[in-house]
Every structure is written in C-alpha cells, then in structure tokens.
Amino acid sequence: MAITYLDAIREAQARALEEDESVYIYGQDVAGFGGAFKATKGLAERFPGRVIDAPISEDAIVGSAIGAAIEGMRPIVEMQFADFSSIAFNQIVNQAATHFWRTGVSCPITIRLPSGGTEGSGPFHSQSLESIYAHYPGLIVMTPATVEDAYGMMLEAIRIDDPVIFCEHKLLYYHLKADALPKTILPVGKARIARAGRHATVVACSAMVHEALRAARELAEEGWEIEVVDLRSVKPIDTDTILASVARTGRLLAVGEGFPWGGMTSEIVSRVAAEGFHLLDAPPQRLNSKDTPIPYHPNLWRAHRPTWQSISAAARNLIRL
Amino acid sequence: MAITYLDAIREAQARALEEDESVYIYGQDVAGFGGAFKATKGLAERFPGRVIDAPISEDAIVGSAIGAAIEGMRPIVEMQFADFSSIAFNQIVNQAATHFWRTGVSCPITIRLPSGGTEGSGPFHSQSLESIYAHYPGLIVMTPATVEDAYGMMLEAIRIDDPVIFCEHKLLYYHLKADALPKTILPVGKARIARAGRHATVVACSAMVHEALRAARELAEEGWEIEVVDLRSVKPIDTDTILASVARTGRLLAVGEGFPWGGMTSEIVSRVAAEGFHLLDAPPQRLNSKDTPIPYHPNLWRAHRPTWQSISAAARNLIRL
Amino acid sequence: MSHPTSNVAPLSADSPASQRERFVSAFGWMLLARTFEDKIAALYRAGKIVGGVYLGRGQEAFSAALGMQLNQAQGDIFSGLIRDQAGRMAFGELLIDSARTYLGSVEGPMRGRDGNIHRGRPRQGMPAMISHLGAMVSVVNGMLIAKRFRGERDVVGGATIGDGGTSTGAFHEGLNQAAIEKLPLVIAVADNQFAYSTPTSQQYACADLADRAIGYGIRGYSIDGTDLETCLETFSEAIARARSGEGPQLVVGKLLRLAGHGEHDDARYIPADMREKPYGADCVPMAQHRILEENWMSEDEIEEQVRITQDRVEEAVAKAQSEPDPNPFRESWHALATKHLAEGTIAMD
Amino acid sequence: MSHPTSNVAPLSADSPASQRERFVSAFGWMLLARTFEDKIAALYRAGKIVGGVYLGRGQEAFSAALGMQLNQAQGDIFSGLIRDQAGRMAFGELLIDSARTYLGSVEGPMRGRDGNIHRGRPRQGMPAMISHLGAMVSVVNGMLIAKRFRGERDVVGGATIGDGGTSTGAFHEGLNQAAIEKLPLVIAVADNQFAYSTPTSQQYACADLADRAIGYGIRGYSIDGTDLETCLETFSEAIARARSGEGPQLVVGKLLRLAGHGEHDDARYIPADMREKPYGADCVPMAQHRILEENWMSEDEIEEQVRITQDRVEEAVAKAQSEPDPNPFRESWHALATKHLAEGTIAMD
Ligand SMILES: Cc1ncc(C[n+]2csc(CCOP(=O)(O)OP(=O)(O)O)c2C)c(N)n1
Ligand SMILES: Cc1ncc(C[n+]2csc(CCOP(=O)(O)OP(=O)(O)O)c2C)c(N)n1
Ligand SMILES: [Mg+2]
Ligand SMILES: [Mg+2]
C-alpha cells in the first residue's frame, strides 16, 4: 500500500481525532467535501460533528479556534490555500502567538497551510509563508518534506501546546509516496541529514529538499558530494545540525521557495555566519525565488523558483569559490 | 525655530497636499482631530475635503487607497499604530504590492506606520514591522531616523509610483529636533554614514540609529571608533554602502528593533556574509529585540529591545572576536 | 420580508423597442460568455489550460445585466469575479483579452503573469481581481473616490460577489465604507446556493442577503437572478439611483451555479432537486425562449447568432493560442514601477 | 424603525424585591468602577501610570448590566473591552487584578507583560482582549464552541464592542459565524457617539446599529444605555434568550462617552450640547437618584457605600503599588508553552 504525503496528513488527523476528543477540524469545505485537496476526505463521516464547514471568514475561523483552544480544545484549522491566511493574519500573529506569553494559558491550535507553487496556480495560490510566521514570537512553524514527517509532525503539531503553522507543500501532496506510515519520528526541532556529503551543505525545507536532492544526485555524477539538510521546522531552527554539517563541508547554500528578502535563507546564513564563521571555507550563499509575485505561466513559474537546475548551478559555483 | 521629527512628517504632507492635487490623506481621526499623534494637525482646515476620517476598517482604508491610486491619486494612509496594519495586511501585500507587476498600472500609495516601542505601550502598540513588509516583492519600506529624512523621505514616498511603507518611529516624534527643514536629501535607496569609524560597523535604522550612536560615543571613550550606518530604507537595502563600511572596519553588527527571526538584521548579515565574506575579520553579529511579544512594563521593555548599553556590550564583544 | 424596491417605480421607463433591444443585446453577451466558457472548459478537459477554470454558467443573465448597463466610455467601473465572464464582456472586456489570459499569452493584459479570471485593465474601469474574496469592494470604492475628487460626478461602480464572499470582513468594511461615503456603488451578490461545496446555511443565517442592506443604511433588492428581464430592470434602477446620488445599492440575485466550483469539481454535493427550484433554471435558454416567444428574433436568426458567436470564440482562441508564451529570459523580474529602487533583476530589453 | 423586542414580553419577570436587589447591586458595581477609574485617572495625571488610561465613564450601567447578569460560576464568559471596568468587575474580575494590571505588578494576571485594560483570566471566562477591535468576538465564539463540544449547554458568552468596532471586518465575521452556529452570544454595542474623535456619521450610515441584526438573522435591541433599569431588563432578556438556544442577541445601547478617548484626550471635539441629549446623561447619578426615589437606600446608606467603595479602591491600589515590579532578570524571555522548542531564553528559575 502506497501512502502519499496527503494521505499521511489525513491519516494523522484521523488518528488525532480518534485518540483525543478535544480535537476537531474547522475550515472551508472540509466536512462533506473533504477539503479542496481532500486532506480531510471521509473524516466528517467517521467523526460526526467534529469536522465543520466554515464560512469564508478566515479571521473568525482562526479567532474561534483560538477561543476553543483556550478552553482546552485542540482545533485543526485548514486554510484553503496558505495565501488566504493573510486574512487571518491578525488573529494568528497577535492573538494566537501572544496568548500564552500574555496570559499563561496555552493556545494549542494547528493551522494547516497548503503551501508553495504549482504550475498555473499564480500569485495567490502559490505562496510560501513560513518566513512570515516564523518572524513572530510564539509560533512554531513546521515544513515537512517527507511522507513520514507529514504524518509524524502533524501528530506532533496537534499535541503541542502552542500554535503551530503547518506548511504542507501542494506539490508533494500526490506525488510523494511511502510504503507505510512511520512508527517513530525524529523529534520536532531536529533537522535531518537527507543526504550525506562532504563538499558543500545545502539547507532546505519542504519541496526544496527534493530539488536539492536531485541537484545532489546530479552533482554526484560530477564527483561532488553535496550534503542536504532537511530543516523540518523553520521555527525552531536546528542550528546545531546545520553547524555540524557545515563543519564537515565548509560550504553552505541555503535554498528557499519564499521571497528573497529576509526569509528562512537569510536566517540560516546569518546564524552560520555568526556562530560558525570559522567553519566556512567560502562565502555562504542563498538561493530564493525571485523578488516578484509568483507568476501564473509555467514558463515564468519555473524560472521564478529555485529548481534542481538552479540549485546545481549555485552549488557548483559555491564549490568553486 | 526647532522642527521635530513629527513636524517634519506633517510639513512634508502639507507640502505634498499643496503641490499635488492628487494627494489626499485618509485614516482614523486624521481630519479635525489631526491624528492620534497630531501628524496631520491643521491639515484638514488648510486643505478642505482632502483629509478624511475613516471608519475603523483598515482593510477598506488601504483597499480604497489602492483603488484611488490606480485612478491616479496619491493617497497617504495613516495607520493609528503600525500594529493595526495587520488588519490591512492582505490589501497591502496581495493587492498593493502585486498591482504594478500584474497589471502594469502603478499603485502610488504611502502607508504611514507609527512604529516601534515606547514606555508602557505594550504588545499591540509597539511593533516594528519593516521586516514583514520588506519580505514582500513590490513594496518600498522606508525607516527614517532623522528629522531631515522624515521630511525628505516622506516627500519622496508620496512622489514614488510604488506603494511605500513609511515606518516612522514614535519615540522620535517629539524628541528629535532639527533647526530647519532640509533643502536637499540623500536619494532614497542610499544609506548614510551617521558616524565614521574604523573598528567596527554597526548597521541600524530608525530609533536604533540613535542607540547605536550613543553606544559609539560610549565606546569612543574607550578608544574604539564605531562606524554607524543608517540604512534609511530597508527595502531596498544599500548593500554597497554597507560593504564599503565593512571593508573599512572588518567587523559588522546589525541592530534591529524587530523580532529576531529572519528580519532586517539577518538580511544584512547574510548579504555581507555572501558578498563581503573576505572583508570580515570576525564573525558578523546581530542584535535584535527578544523573541517574545513586546512587554508593557518599562522594566521589561527596556530589556526586550536593544539599547545603547546592549549595543555597546555587543560591539565590545565583536571587537574582541 | 419586504424590500424597498417593491413599492418604488423603476426610474427607467423603457419604450418597447428599447426594451427589446436591451434584452436581445444582453442575450448576445450571455451567449458569447456561455460559448466562450464552453470552449475554455473543453480546452481544460483536453489539458490545454494550466491552472483552474471557473465558469459563470447559470449566472450570465445576472452578470450581463449589470455589466451591460454600466457605461465604460463614461467612466463607469465593473469589477467582476470568477463567474462574470458575461458581465465583463458586456461591460467592455475584449474577447481576445479573456482568451489570452486563459491561455497565458504574453500579449494579454496580464502577460502570463496572472491567469484565468485574474485579469483586468484597471485604467479602463476594469480592476484585476485578486483571489481574496471581498477585497475588490473597497478598491472600487477608492476608484470612485478618485473620480469624485476629480469632479466626475456621473460615474457608477459595479462590483460583484458571491454568497460566500459576503461572509468576509473585507466585504463588510467595503460596503460600510461605501455607505458612509455615499458612493455610487452597485453591489451584485450572486447567491448561487453554494460557496464551493458549502451551502448557504453555513454561510449566513438571515432569510435573504438583501436584509443586510438596512444595516448599512442602503437600498436592497432581492430578485430572481435567472430571469434576464428582472435582472435588467433591477440593475437599471439600481444604477440610475446610484448615479443620481442615492448611494450604494445592494442587489441580491437568487440563482444556482450550474457547474462545479471549478471544472475539476463534479459538484456531486448539489442535490438534484435544486435544479427544479425556481433559482435552478438556466438563464440562457430561458432568455432565448422569451426572445422567440416575443418574436424578437426568429429561430434562424438565433441559429445564425450562435454560429457567429462560435466562430468569434474559435477565432479568438486560435489567435491567443498562436501568440507567444512569456519568455523568462525577457522578464524584468522585479516588481516596482520605480526601476532604480528595485532589488530584483531589471529587464534586459 | 421597529425592533423585535418592542412586542415581546420579557422572559424574566422579577419580583419587586429581586428587582430592587438587582438594581442596587448593579449600582454597587457602577460605583465601584467609577470610583476605581477616578482613582486610576488621578494616578495617571500624577504620572504614576505608564501607558494609556481609558475610562468607561458614562457606560457603567450598560456594561455592568451585562456583566452582572452573566454567571461566571456556571461557565459564562464575559469579554470586555476598554470601557468595561464595570462589567468586568460585575462579572467577577477582582478589583486587585484591575489595579495590578494598571500598575504593572508582577502579581497581576498579566505579570507586567501587558497592561491597563489588556487583561483577563481566560480560564475563568474572562479572555484578555488584544487591542485590535473586533478580534474578540470570534474568540468568544470559539470558547462557546468548546463548551458546546463538552456538552455544557447552559452557558452564555457576553462580548462588548463600541460603535467604531462595528466597522471592523472581524466584528462582521464573528457575528455572522455566531449566527450560523447559533451560538449563545450576547453582543453589547456601546454606541457612545464617538470612536476616538470620529462621530458615528463617519462610522455607519444606518439609522440604528441594531438594524444590523436582521441581516445576520438574529435578534436586535436598541435601548437607552444610560438607564440602568432598561439595561438590566434588556440584558436579562437577551441572556435568557441566548441561554435557551435562540442564538446570538445584538444589544445596542445609546449613550455618550463622558470622558476623552483616553485620559490624554480632552475631547474638545465633543459638542457641548450632546450632554443635553437623552444619551448624554450620566448613568451613575441617574441610578442613584432612582434608588433614593424608590427608597431602596437612604442618603446615609449611599454615603456609607461611597466611603466603603473608596476605601476598597485605595486599599487595592496601595496593595498593587506595594507589590514587586517585574524583573527582567527573572523573565524567561520566550513565548512558548513548549519550553524545549523555544528559541528564546529560558527562565533561570
Ligand atoms: C478570503 C478567501 N478565502 C477563500 C477563498 C477560496 N475560494 C475561492 S472561491 C470560493 C467560494 C466562493 O463562493 P461564493 O462567494 O459563493 O462565490 P461562487 O463561487 O459561488 O461564485 C472559495 C472559498 C478565497 N478566494 N478567498
Ligand atoms: C483594528 C483597530 N484599529 C484601530 C484601533 C485604535 N483604536 C483604539 S480605540 C479606537 C476607537 C474605538 O471606538 P469605539 O469602537 O466606538 O469604542 P469606544 O472607544 O467609543 O468605546 C481606535 C480607533 C484599534 N484598537 N483597532
Ligand atoms: Mg456562491
Ligand atoms: Mg464609540
């Protein structure tokens, strides 16, 4: 039986609903319809009354989830697309993120953001917002890149007492497959060496891990061994694992699908520069999407985001520096 | 006659209203009342019908300003506090920021954000959001630190054909004074050497420039010459001026009042690490506010944000590295 | 529940000839929209369209009646959403621009940067919707405010939204803003029973969305959105009232989305018996029936118009398909009008 | 304009004795709130309070009538905003907690992290408002949804807002959500004629904000917010209806803010003649007058109560002032409940 990344997210939600009666799901079209991407398919029937269709009111969706969480529930909110979380932005960053710190009462909500670009999805159905949310104190931001992590981290996200922004990549939904659901997972907060290497470290998360792995395979044919670090969560960042990798390779390339100014890649590079300066044999480099909205047309979209080709080129460059 | 930072902002708006009939001001309590901070005091009387009170509807305030800008007006929007721009977030980052790129029609709006912490203003009246807006393609983000820049950059902000996020610091409003309004200003996009030095470069913007200058004076007594770079705009960043400074000093400390994860300081440090690695004699460092919401109590608030004391300590540390 | 319209005489009393002309002309736009969207749907099924395809099937009368009765040349505005193919074209959007945007042609108004229904020519009174529902209302307000500043007093802005979109905060803020500023805004709410899969019972709890009007201090109309004549009459009145300074007008049309949410959606969740309800009728054959009944056109004339319409659509699509795709190497890759402040790449040409 | 209340008999028919008790008890909360806020204002003028001070002067009757008639012990919720000193205390907030928050005591519910009216004890039915107006409505909805999930059927949530706050998208989304879910929510809109300096004419265009109710399919009430008896009656009914499953209730009280927006504001923009309008009355002396008129208390008894209230306030303030300020070196400086995932500092103690 092959389990997709999407199945994993659904199964994790099903298990959480099964095991903890304080869990419920709230979002547009999540009940009978099973969600725009079918991430909640069948759950409304299996768990009557616990998967609820919401009006087109992202602010109130998240606001009410916060209220329920304060009262001890563990709501899972599905945004139809990550991009629409801009409407819930205030509730997320000012209400959910500050709640525990202000009141001492925790706010265990999980906000699922179907994230990242796909062909033809354009400026408003493609965004990667992990860096926006990671900027704010009080949020945990997860960016699973594998089926195993999609499952395990979703379970963890629901169990954690803090608001979790769960960035699930739409490009991985159907194509990424595993043989079975995992029995154990790496703890949240730990990065994973997705591929070992010694000539350079590429740090990435979510869909970019797969582009980086493909680039690493490509470069392996040229004799270069690229180490790929899968961040898993961008807040917290596992700086130790990154530094240990850079200690082995002496070279760093941070790759992100987000916009270039001030996101995850700059955070990685500046941490390594500050804390692991002496480990670096060459200037640490970054590769991001371009500084424009995300284009609709596939020709443009493919050039806008980092791909295995552009990662390969950047890594080759880095090795030569 | 002493001109405050706040006067400068008001005078710049007055001049723009005077010179360009497509300029108008829209925001809560900006008309008769002259704004929560009096940044528009007297303008409604001087320019009848062109300074308009808005309902408590930040989304519609910015949305309508965008519509007017598309039609050729140059609206100035005052947010009562930067923190409330979270309600207008979607219109700013998805409508204003993408408009020119999508349609080829420019969207010349200026959004004034009374920013930054002051004593007792707490988690929701203290935020520094320059890094959030700078992350998005299509926005210009200005962070004036002087009376001259408050005036000159406000005029520029209104003239520029793109949406400008104008982060004006509340702590500078009344205390920062100049003898007269400037006749010329440095172009937008250029950083300024606020103080020359040779042992280390401190890059900062807005109120932090003054903390950095005070730290530099402190360290000068110990024999250390700190160069202070005033960024002026965080998007674009004048990387050249920063690199030239680091070339002189070999050391970099980036200081920001925002939250620590992924903001302006990480962008500065990672640019210098990537583009000026060989210029660095020591690991580049960052100093930000702490990773919690902004505390209400002055005891906590003073410890939360960088101050001249913590900048001095960090700079001493850096020089020793 | 009674609505203000019921006891108010329509402002526009048309002669029979102009009534016929208006009806037939609206029918033409409906037919064009339906034909074009059928073609786009076919292309989608053939894998020739990238991204989503959302159809206005069933809403052509309601949409066209607004778009057609606004006056683009006079400075009016029409802000359409995902189901306003008919209204957009009736207002003045060129068929070729629609085709180009679906097909990603670099010649289109969005130059391949944005696609499908995310299109517009804001300088010609057609703002380009962003996806976030509700967000366009205040944008239209702002366009009207600009015109007011410039002393253009006779303009009206039309903006459309769905039942689902009325639940957004942006819609509320926008409508309230328009009411306070007494802007000449006509809001058309297509209450098509669903927002994606979500029925109206999960969207609002009032008897009729037109009941919202009184809470904004504006005029509300609740009409059969499948009947072209009713739509034409009502929007004619609403536009006239807005134009004459009576402030925002909220027109709610009852109808049914006669398609999936998008072409990827088989809409199995729509109960079959909804098609039998009054709001479940298909406005296009209904309008055609009326035309024949009234002898405004003959069967032959209609057949001829269908053929011509199909040809126009085929031609536009073929043209758009023959135009170049965007070239990433010729893109400027920056997002600012102020080129010298861009951090991104700058165009090489 | 007619409101549903007008022809409905109140659900709670009180005996004269309990009517007196309710009135006198509400007066007690109003007096306490007024006395406490006068003290806080004096401290502010003396430079002893850091940050803003916002008073509920003129709104005590409207606020207390809701807070007092909710039942904290039974699981009810009261979500107050900046002018709800009276309602908060009437609901169950401790005087000392109010004093501590204004004075930044580390013993207070916010431990100096947040201040003034930004306080609460969410686990005791008192969510801690964020500044962003409108945002608390859906939070209360969520608390009610949680209680519904747990089978606590008899609870009611009260949430307050101002005329200005009704213009927010968050208010609309929250109220609509409550209506759809038929939540036992009582929304009290204190229409105090101004939002900061902005008059209601720039805030809404309907005749009465209670007109919004029909558009949400909920019950609306429009009342004199300065008259304690009316407030008590109306909220009693609204709470009873919400509790019995009738869904959200929207109560609009007409009154006047008898202070500046905050204590920094001299409110010169409020026309003097507004004080002469019916809504311009001061509810505290009005209620006192009624008590004397009805012989529910004697002048002496009232004087005695005033004195006791002042003593209580002085005592609470003195206690809060004597408590330690927060110590930055003992702060954990991280914002997560899940300590091991925090990137910030972790407490040393
Ligand atoms: C703020 C926001 N949330 C979610 C979506 C995703 N979405 C796109 S269309 C749609 C349903 C819209 O329903 P309705 O407003 O009734 O319009 P209809 O599709 O029926 O024409 C949804 C939920 C969106 N576009 N904007
Ligand atoms: C979303 C938002 N925008 C702006 C503000 C700033 N602000 C604080 S109170 C206030 C006026 C509130 O008016 P109203 O709702 O009528 O309440 P009142 O002060 O009259 O009790 C404003 C504009 C805010 N708190 N939230
Ligand atoms: Mg619909
Ligand atoms: Mg008010």
Short mmCIF file of C-alpha atoms in Angstrom, two decimals, chain B residues 24 26 49-50 52-53 55-73 87 90-91 94-95 97-106 137-140 160-162 188-189 234-239 267 271, chain C residues 77 109-111 113-114 118-123 125 127-132 134-136 138-147 149-150 152 169-171 173-174 176-177 180-181 331-343:
data_model
loop_
_atom_site.label_atom_id
_atom_site.label_comp_id
_atom_site.label_asym_id
_atom_site.label_seq_id
_atom_site.Cartn_x
_atom_site.Cartn_y
_atom_site.Cartn_z
CA TYR B 24 -5.10 63.21 -0.03
CA TYR B 26 -7.15 59.05 4.83
CA GLY B 49 -12.04 67.86 1.81
CA ARG B 50 -8.61 66.34 1.35
CA ILE B 52 -10.70 62.40 5.56
CA ASP B 53 -11.67 60.49 8.69
CA PRO B 55 -14.12 54.19 9.96
CA ILE B 56 -12.25 51.50 11.92
CA SER B 57 -11.73 49.48 8.77
CA GLU B 58 -8.06 49.14 7.99
CA ASP B 59 -8.71 46.68 5.19
CA ALA B 60 -11.09 49.06 3.44
CA ILE B 61 -8.92 52.06 4.20
CA VAL B 62 -6.00 50.57 2.33
CA GLY B 63 -8.20 48.90 -0.28
CA SER B 64 -9.80 52.22 -1.18
CA ALA B 65 -6.44 53.96 -1.23
CA ILE B 66 -5.28 51.36 -3.73
CA GLY B 67 -8.34 51.96 -5.88
CA ALA B 68 -7.78 55.70 -5.81
CA ALA B 69 -4.11 55.24 -6.62
CA ILE B 70 -4.98 53.10 -9.62
CA GLU B 71 -7.08 56.02 -10.79
CA GLY B 72 -4.15 58.38 -10.46
CA MET B 73 -4.47 59.75 -6.95
CA ILE B 87 -5.82 44.20 9.54
CA ASN B 90 -3.94 41.40 2.81
CA GLN B 91 -4.60 44.60 0.89
CA ASN B 94 -1.54 40.98 -2.02
CA GLN B 95 -3.26 43.92 -3.65
CA ALA B 97 2.34 45.07 -3.71
CA THR B 98 1.33 42.96 -6.70
CA HIS B 99 -0.58 45.56 -8.66
CA PHE B 100 2.06 47.09 -10.86
CA TRP B 101 3.66 43.75 -11.62
CA ARG B 102 0.34 42.14 -12.50
CA THR B 103 -1.32 44.91 -14.46
CA GLY B 104 1.38 47.38 -15.43
CA VAL B 105 -0.62 50.10 -13.66
CA SER B 106 1.26 51.62 -10.77
CA PRO B 137 8.00 41.91 -3.56
CA GLY B 138 6.53 45.17 -4.76
CA LEU B 139 6.83 47.34 -1.67
CA ILE B 140 9.34 50.03 -0.72
CA ILE B 160 7.24 57.44 -5.83
CA ASP B 161 4.98 55.45 -8.12
CA ASP B 162 5.08 52.36 -5.91
CA VAL B 188 16.02 57.09 -1.33
CA GLY B 189 17.87 53.80 -1.57
CA VAL B 234 15.24 48.60 4.49
CA LYS B 235 13.88 47.88 1.05
CA PRO B 236 15.86 48.48 -0.98
CA ILE B 237 18.93 47.96 1.17
CA ASP B 238 22.01 49.85 0.12
CA THR B 239 24.32 46.86 0.24
CA GLU B 267 19.19 40.11 5.76
CA ARG B 271 24.24 39.80 2.40
CA ILE C 77 -16.32 50.69 -13.39
CA PRO C 109 -3.38 42.20 -20.19
CA MET C 110 -1.63 40.02 -17.58
CA ARG C 111 1.19 38.92 -19.91
CA ARG C 113 2.00 36.76 -15.02
CA ASP C 114 -1.51 36.05 -13.85
CA HIS C 118 -7.44 37.16 -12.61
CA ARG C 119 -7.41 39.79 -15.27
CA GLY C 120 -8.33 43.35 -15.90
CA ARG C 121 -7.42 46.65 -17.40
CA PRO C 122 -7.73 48.95 -14.42
CA ARG C 123 -7.24 52.09 -16.49
CA GLY C 125 -12.57 50.71 -15.50
CA PRO C 127 -9.78 46.32 -11.99
CA ALA C 128 -7.98 42.97 -11.96
CA MET C 129 -9.38 40.87 -9.13
CA ILE C 130 -7.08 39.31 -6.58
CA SER C 131 -8.25 35.94 -5.30
CA HIS C 132 -9.02 37.05 -1.78
CA GLY C 134 -14.21 40.71 -0.64
CA ALA C 135 -11.01 42.63 -1.31
CA MET C 136 -12.23 44.28 -4.50
CA SER C 138 -13.01 48.79 -1.26
CA VAL C 139 -10.80 49.03 -4.32
CA VAL C 140 -13.83 50.03 -6.37
CA ASN C 141 -14.74 52.47 -3.60
CA GLY C 142 -11.32 54.03 -3.98
CA MET C 143 -11.69 54.32 -7.73
CA LEU C 144 -14.99 56.10 -7.17
CA ILE C 145 -13.42 58.35 -4.55
CA ALA C 146 -10.74 59.30 -7.07
CA LYS C 147 -13.39 60.19 -9.61
CA PHE C 149 -12.04 64.12 -6.26
CA ARG C 150 -11.69 64.85 -9.94
CA GLU C 152 -16.50 63.21 -12.32
CA GLY C 169 -14.66 41.06 6.70
CA ALA C 170 -13.43 42.85 3.61
CA PHE C 171 -16.93 42.83 2.12
CA GLU C 173 -15.72 47.00 5.60
CA GLY C 174 -16.06 47.87 1.95
CA ASN C 176 -19.90 50.10 5.11
CA GLN C 177 -17.27 52.43 3.73
CA ILE C 180 -20.62 56.22 4.81
CA GLU C 181 -19.12 57.94 1.78
CA GLU C 331 11.13 39.13 -17.99
CA SER C 332 12.34 42.03 -15.89
CA TRP C 333 11.94 40.02 -12.66
CA HIS C 334 11.27 42.96 -10.46
CA ALA C 335 8.00 44.24 -9.12
CA LEU C 336 8.45 48.01 -8.97
CA ALA C 337 7.42 50.85 -11.23
CA THR C 338 10.38 52.77 -9.81
CA LYS C 339 13.03 50.73 -11.56
CA HIS C 340 16.06 52.23 -9.87
CA LEU C 341 14.78 51.13 -6.47
CA ALA C 342 14.23 47.53 -7.45
CA GLU C 343 16.29 44.86 -5.74
#
